[in-house]
Coordinates of C-alpha atoms and ligand atoms in Angstrom, one line a residue:
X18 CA 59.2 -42.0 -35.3
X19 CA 56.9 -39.1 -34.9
X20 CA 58.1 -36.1 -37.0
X21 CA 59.3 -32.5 -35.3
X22 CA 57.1 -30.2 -37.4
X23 CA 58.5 -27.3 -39.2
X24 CA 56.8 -23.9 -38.8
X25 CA 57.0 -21.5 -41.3
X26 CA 54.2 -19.5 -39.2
X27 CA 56.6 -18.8 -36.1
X28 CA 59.5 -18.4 -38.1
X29 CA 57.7 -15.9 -40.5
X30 CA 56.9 -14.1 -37.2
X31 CA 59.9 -14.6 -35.7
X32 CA 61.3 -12.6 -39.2
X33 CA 58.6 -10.1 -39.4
X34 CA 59.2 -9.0 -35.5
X35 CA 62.7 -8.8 -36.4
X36 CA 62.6 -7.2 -40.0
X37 CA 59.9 -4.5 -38.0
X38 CA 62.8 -3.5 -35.7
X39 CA 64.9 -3.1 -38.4
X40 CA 62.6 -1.1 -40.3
X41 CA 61.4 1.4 -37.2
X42 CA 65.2 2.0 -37.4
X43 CA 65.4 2.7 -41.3
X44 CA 62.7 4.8 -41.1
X45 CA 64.0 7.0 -37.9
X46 CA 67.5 7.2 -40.4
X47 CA 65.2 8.6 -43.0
X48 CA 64.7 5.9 -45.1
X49 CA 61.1 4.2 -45.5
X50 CA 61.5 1.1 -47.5
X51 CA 59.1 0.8 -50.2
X52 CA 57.6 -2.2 -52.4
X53 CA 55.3 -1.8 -55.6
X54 CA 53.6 -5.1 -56.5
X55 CA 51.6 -5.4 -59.6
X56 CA 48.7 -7.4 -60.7
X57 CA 47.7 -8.0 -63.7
X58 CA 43.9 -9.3 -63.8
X59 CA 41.5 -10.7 -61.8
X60 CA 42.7 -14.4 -61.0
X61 CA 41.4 -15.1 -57.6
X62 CA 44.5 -16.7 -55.9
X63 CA 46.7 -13.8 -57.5
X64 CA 44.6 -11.4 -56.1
X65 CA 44.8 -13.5 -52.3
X66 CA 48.5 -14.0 -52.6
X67 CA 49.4 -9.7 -53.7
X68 CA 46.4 -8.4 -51.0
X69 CA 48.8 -10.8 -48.4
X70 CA 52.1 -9.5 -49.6
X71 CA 50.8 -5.6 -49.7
X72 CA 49.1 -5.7 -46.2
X73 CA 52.6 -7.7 -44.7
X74 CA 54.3 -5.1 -45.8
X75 CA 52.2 -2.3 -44.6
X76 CA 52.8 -4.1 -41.3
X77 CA 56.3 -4.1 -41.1
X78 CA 56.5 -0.7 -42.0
X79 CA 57.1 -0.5 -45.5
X80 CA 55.8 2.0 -48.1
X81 CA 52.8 -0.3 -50.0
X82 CA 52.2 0.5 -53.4
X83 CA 49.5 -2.1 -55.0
X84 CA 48.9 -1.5 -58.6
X85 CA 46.3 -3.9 -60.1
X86 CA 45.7 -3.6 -63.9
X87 CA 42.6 -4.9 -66.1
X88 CA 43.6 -8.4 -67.7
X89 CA 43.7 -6.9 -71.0
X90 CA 46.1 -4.5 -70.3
X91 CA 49.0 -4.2 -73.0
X92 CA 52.5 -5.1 -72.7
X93 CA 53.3 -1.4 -73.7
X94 CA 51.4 -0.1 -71.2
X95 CA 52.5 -2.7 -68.2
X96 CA 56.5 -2.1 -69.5
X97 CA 55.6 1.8 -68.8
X98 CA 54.8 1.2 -65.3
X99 CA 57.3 -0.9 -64.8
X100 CA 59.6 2.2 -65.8
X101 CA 57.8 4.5 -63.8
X102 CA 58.3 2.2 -60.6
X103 CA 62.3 1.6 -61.6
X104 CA 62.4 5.7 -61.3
X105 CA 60.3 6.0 -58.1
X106 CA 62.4 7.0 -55.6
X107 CA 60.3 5.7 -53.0
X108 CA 60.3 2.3 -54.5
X109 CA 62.7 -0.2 -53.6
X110 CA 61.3 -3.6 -54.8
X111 CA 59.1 -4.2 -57.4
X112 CA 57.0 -7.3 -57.8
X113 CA 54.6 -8.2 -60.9
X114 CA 52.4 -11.2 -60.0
X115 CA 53.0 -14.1 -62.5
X116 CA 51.3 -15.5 -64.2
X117 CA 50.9 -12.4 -66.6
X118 CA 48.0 -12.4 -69.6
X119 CA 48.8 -14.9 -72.5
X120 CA 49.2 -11.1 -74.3
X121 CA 52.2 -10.6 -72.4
X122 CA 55.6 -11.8 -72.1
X123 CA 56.7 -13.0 -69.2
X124 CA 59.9 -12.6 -69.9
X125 CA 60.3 -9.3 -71.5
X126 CA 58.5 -8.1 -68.1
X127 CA 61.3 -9.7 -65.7
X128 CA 63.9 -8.0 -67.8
X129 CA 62.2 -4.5 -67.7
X130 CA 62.7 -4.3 -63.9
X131 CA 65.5 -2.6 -62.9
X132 CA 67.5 -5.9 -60.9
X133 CA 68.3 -4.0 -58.1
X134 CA 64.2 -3.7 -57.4
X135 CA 63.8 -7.2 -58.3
X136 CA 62.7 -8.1 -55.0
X137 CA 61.8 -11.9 -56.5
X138 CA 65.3 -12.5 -58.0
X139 CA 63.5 -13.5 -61.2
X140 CA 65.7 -11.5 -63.7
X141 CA 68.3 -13.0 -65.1
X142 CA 71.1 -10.9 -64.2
X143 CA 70.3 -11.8 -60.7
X144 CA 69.6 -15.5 -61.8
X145 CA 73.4 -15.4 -63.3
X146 CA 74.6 -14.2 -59.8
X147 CA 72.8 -16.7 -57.8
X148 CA 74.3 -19.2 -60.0
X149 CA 77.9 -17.2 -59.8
X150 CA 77.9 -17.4 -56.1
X151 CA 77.0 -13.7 -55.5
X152 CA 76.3 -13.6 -51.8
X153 CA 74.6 -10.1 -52.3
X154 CA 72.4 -11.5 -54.6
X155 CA 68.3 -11.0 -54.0
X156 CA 67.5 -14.5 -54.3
X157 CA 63.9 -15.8 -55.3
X158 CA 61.7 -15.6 -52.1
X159 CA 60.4 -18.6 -51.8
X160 CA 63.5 -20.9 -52.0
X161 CA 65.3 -18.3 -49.1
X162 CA 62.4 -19.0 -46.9
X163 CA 63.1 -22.7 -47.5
X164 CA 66.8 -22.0 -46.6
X165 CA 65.8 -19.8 -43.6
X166 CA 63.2 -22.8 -42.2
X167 CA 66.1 -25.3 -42.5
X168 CA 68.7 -23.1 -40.4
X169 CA 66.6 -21.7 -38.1
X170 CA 65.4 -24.8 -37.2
X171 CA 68.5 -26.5 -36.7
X172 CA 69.1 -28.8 -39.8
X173 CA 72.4 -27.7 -41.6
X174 CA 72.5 -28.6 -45.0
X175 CA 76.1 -29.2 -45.1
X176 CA 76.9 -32.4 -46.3
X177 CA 73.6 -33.4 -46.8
X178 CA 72.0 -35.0 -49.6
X179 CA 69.5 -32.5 -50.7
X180 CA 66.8 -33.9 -53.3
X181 CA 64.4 -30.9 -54.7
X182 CA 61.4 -32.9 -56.4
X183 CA 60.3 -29.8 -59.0
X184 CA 62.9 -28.5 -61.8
X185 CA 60.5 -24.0 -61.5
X186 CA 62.0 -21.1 -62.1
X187 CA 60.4 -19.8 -59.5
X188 CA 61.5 -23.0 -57.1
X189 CA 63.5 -25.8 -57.8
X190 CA 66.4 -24.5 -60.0
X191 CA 66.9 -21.4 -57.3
X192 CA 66.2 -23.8 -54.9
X193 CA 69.4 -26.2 -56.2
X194 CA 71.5 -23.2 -56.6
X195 CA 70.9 -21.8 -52.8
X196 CA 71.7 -25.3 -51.7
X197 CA 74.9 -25.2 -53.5
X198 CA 76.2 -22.1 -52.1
X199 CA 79.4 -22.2 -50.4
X200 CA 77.9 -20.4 -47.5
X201 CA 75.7 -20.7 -44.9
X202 CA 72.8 -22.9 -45.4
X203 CA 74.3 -24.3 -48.4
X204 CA 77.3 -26.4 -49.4
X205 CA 74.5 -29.5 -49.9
X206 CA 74.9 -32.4 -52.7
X207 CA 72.3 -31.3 -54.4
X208 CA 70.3 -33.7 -56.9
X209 CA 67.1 -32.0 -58.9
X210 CA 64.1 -34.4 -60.2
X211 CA 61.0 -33.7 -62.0
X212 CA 57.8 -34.7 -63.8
X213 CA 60.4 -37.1 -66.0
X214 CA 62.2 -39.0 -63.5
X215 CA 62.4 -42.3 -63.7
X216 CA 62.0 -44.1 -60.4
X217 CA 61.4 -41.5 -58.5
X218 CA 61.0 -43.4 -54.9
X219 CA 64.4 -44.4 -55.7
X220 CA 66.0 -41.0 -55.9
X221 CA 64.5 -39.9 -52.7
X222 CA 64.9 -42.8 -50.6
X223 CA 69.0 -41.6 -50.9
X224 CA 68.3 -37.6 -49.8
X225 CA 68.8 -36.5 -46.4
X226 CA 66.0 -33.4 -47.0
X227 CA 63.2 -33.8 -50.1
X228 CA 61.6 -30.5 -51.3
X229 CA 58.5 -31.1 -53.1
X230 CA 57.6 -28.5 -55.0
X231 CA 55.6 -30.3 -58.1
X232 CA 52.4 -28.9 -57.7
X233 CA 50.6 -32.5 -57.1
X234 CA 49.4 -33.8 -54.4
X235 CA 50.4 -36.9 -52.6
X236 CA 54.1 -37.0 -54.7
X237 CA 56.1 -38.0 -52.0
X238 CA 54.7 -41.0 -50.2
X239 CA 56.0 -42.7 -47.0
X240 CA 57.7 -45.6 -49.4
X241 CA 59.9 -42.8 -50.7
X242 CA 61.7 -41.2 -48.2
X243 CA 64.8 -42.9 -45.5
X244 CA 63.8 -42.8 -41.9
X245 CA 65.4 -39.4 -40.5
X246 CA 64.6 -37.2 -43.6
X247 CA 63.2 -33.7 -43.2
X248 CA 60.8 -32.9 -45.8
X249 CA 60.0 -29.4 -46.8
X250 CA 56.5 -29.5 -48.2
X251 CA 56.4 -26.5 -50.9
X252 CA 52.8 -27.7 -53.0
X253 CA 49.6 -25.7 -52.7
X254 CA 47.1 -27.8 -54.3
X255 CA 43.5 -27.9 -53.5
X256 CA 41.3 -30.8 -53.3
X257 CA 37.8 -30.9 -53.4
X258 CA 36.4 -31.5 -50.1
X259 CA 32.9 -31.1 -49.3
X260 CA 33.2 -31.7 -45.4
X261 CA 34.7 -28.1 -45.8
X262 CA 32.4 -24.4 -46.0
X263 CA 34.2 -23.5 -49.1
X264 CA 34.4 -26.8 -51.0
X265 CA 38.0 -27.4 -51.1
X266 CA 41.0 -27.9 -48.7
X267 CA 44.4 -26.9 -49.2
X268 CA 47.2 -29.8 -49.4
X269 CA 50.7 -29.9 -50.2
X270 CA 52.4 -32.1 -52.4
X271 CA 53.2 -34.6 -49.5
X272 CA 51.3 -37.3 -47.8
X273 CA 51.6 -35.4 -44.4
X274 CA 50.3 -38.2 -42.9
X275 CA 52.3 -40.8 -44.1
X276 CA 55.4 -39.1 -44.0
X277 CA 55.7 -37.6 -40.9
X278 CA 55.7 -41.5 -39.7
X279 CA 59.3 -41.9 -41.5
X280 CA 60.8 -38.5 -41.2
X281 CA 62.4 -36.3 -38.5
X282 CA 61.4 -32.8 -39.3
X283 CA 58.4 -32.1 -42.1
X284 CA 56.9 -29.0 -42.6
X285 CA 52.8 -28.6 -42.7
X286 CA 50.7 -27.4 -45.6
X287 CA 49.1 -24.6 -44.2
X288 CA 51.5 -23.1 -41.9
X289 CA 54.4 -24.2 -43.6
X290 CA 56.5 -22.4 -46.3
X291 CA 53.9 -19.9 -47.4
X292 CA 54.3 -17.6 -44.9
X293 CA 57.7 -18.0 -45.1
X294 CA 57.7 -16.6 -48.7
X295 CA 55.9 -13.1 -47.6
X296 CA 58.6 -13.0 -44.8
X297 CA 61.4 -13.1 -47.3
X298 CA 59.6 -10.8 -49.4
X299 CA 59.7 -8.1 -46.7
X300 CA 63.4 -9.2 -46.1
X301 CA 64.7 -8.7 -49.5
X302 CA 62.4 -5.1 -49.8
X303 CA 64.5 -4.1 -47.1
X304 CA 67.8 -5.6 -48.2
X305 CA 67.3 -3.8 -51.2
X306 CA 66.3 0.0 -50.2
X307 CA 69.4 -0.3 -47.7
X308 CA 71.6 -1.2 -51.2
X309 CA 70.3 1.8 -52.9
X310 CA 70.5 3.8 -50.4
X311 CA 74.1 2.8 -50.4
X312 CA 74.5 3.0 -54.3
X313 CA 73.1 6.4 -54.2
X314 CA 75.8 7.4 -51.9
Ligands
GUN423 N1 53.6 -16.5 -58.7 C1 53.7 -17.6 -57.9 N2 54.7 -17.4 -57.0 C2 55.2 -16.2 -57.2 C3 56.2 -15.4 -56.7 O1 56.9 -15.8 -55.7 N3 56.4 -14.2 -57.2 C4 55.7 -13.7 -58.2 N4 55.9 -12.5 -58.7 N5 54.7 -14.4 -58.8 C5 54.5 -15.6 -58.3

C-alpha cells in the first residue's frame, strides 16, 4: 500500500487564505486582531519558531507585537509585561515562548495571562474547559491543527481508535481531550502511551490513527502500526547529517519510510503539522479578538 500524504503546508494555506478573508473583514468592521508573543532569551529554535509566528501573522493581517527579553530577565519583570499585554486593548492573544529561563516559573507565567488572550490554551482555566467539554474553549494550537489535518482531509475520527504516543502538556494530553470531544473531529476511543509503556508495538498495532509526538526519532516503526492507519507525525528532531549545508536534517518521530508502506494516510516531517500549528495560532488570535470584542459589548 503506498500511503496518501497529509499536508499540513496546503492546509495551513488553505487556513491562512481563509483566516485573511476573515481578517480583511474584521478590520473593515473596525477591529484589527492583535497578537503579542514573547521571548525570553536567545535559544535559537525559539527565536525561528516566534520570528515564524510574528511574520504569519503580520501576513494575515494581524496587529504583531514581538517582545523578546534578555535570558536573565526576572519573573517580576516578565509577570509586568504580561499585565501590560492583558490591558492592551489592541492585544488579543498573548503567547510567551516556553521554554522560559530555569529563573522562571513556567507555571506562575501561564496563570498571569489573562485566559481569554491565551491564544495557546495553556492556562489551566482553559485546560479545565477543554477537559469540561467547552466548545468555545481556545484549545492548544498544535493538537487543533492535528484535528484540522484529520477532518480536512477526510479521516473522521469517530469511532476510531485513536493512539497519541506522547503524554505533553503542550501535545498529547490536549491531544486525548480534543479527540474525546463529543463534537466534530472528536468522539474517538482514545488510548494515551508514553516513554513507560510497556509493549509499545502492541498498543499501536490496535489504533486506527497513531500520533507521535515523543520527541525521538524513528518511535513508530513499520512493525507497529495495522495496515490502513493514518499516522500523524508530530516529532521535530534533528539528526546529524553531513550530506546536508547546515549539518543536520529535520526528522519526525516516525520512520517515514517505513511507514508510509503499511499506512493509508501519514503526514511528512517537514511540511507536516508545523505549519499547521502557526495556522491555528492565527485562528485562535482571531477567535479570540472576535470574543472580546463581544465581551466588551
Ligand atoms: N514551545 C514549543 N511549542 C510551543 C507552543 O506551541 N507554544 C509556546 N508558547 N511555546 C512552545
Amino acid at each position: 500500500m503506498s500511503s496518501k500524504i497529509i499536508s499540513g503546508k496546503d492546509i495551513a494555506r488553505e487556513i491562512r487564505d481563509e483566516l485573511n478573508e476573515q481578517v480583511a473583514e474584521l478590520r473593515e468592521e473596525g477591529l484589527v486582531p492583535g497578537l503579542a508573543t514573547v521571548l525570553v532569551g536567545d535559544d535559537a529554535a525559539s527565536r525561528l519558531y516566534v520570528g515564524m509566528k510574528g511574520r504569519a501573522a503580520a501576513e494575515a493581517g494581524i496587529h504583531s507585537r514581538q517582545v523578546t527579553l534578555p535570558a536573565s530577565t526576572s519573573e517580576e519583570d516578565l509577570l509586568a509585561l504580561i499585565d501590560e499585554l492583558n490591558n492592551d486593548p489592541e492585544i488579543h492573544g498573548i503567547l510567551v515562548q516556553l521554554p522560559l529561563p530555569p529563573q522562571i516559573d513556567d507555571a506562575k507565567v501561564l496563570l498571569a495571562i489573562n485566559p481569554d488572550k491565551d491564544v495557546d490554551g495553556f492556562h489551566p482555566v482553559n485546560v479545565g474547559r477543554l477537559a469540561t467539554g467547552d466548545p468555545d474553549v481556545l484549545a492548544p494550537c498544535t493538537p487543533r491543527g492535528v484535528i484540522e489535518m484529520l477532518v480536512r482531509s477526510g479521516v473522521d475520527p469517530s469511532g476510531k481508535h485513536a493512539v497519541i504516543v506522547g503524554r505533553s502538556n503542550i501535545v498529547g494530553k490536549p491531544m486525548a481531550l480534543l479527540l474525546l470531544r463529543k463534537a466534530p473531529g472528536g468522539n474517538a476511543t482514545v488510548t494515551v502511551a508514553h516513554s513507560r509503556t510497556g509493549d509499545l508495538g502492541a498498543i499501536t498495532r490496535t489504533a486506527d490513527i497513531v500520533i507521535a509526538a515523543v520527541g525521538w526519532p524513528n518511535t513508530i516503526t513499520k512493525d507497529m502500526v495495522k495496515p490502513g492507519v493514518t499516522v500523524i507525525d508530530v516529532g521535530t528532531n534533528r539528526v546529524d547529517d553531513p550530506t546536508r549545508p547546515r549539518g543536520y536534517r529535520v526528522v519526525g518521530d516516525v520512520d517515514f519510510e517505513g511507514v508510509s508502506e503499511v499506512a493509508s494516510a501519514i503526514t511528512p516531517v517537514p511540511g507536516g503539522v508545523g505549519p499547521m500549528t502557526i495556522a491555528m495560532l492565527l485562528a485562535n488570535t482571531v477567535e479570540a479578538a472576535i470574543r472580546l470584542r463581544k465581551a466588551a459589548g
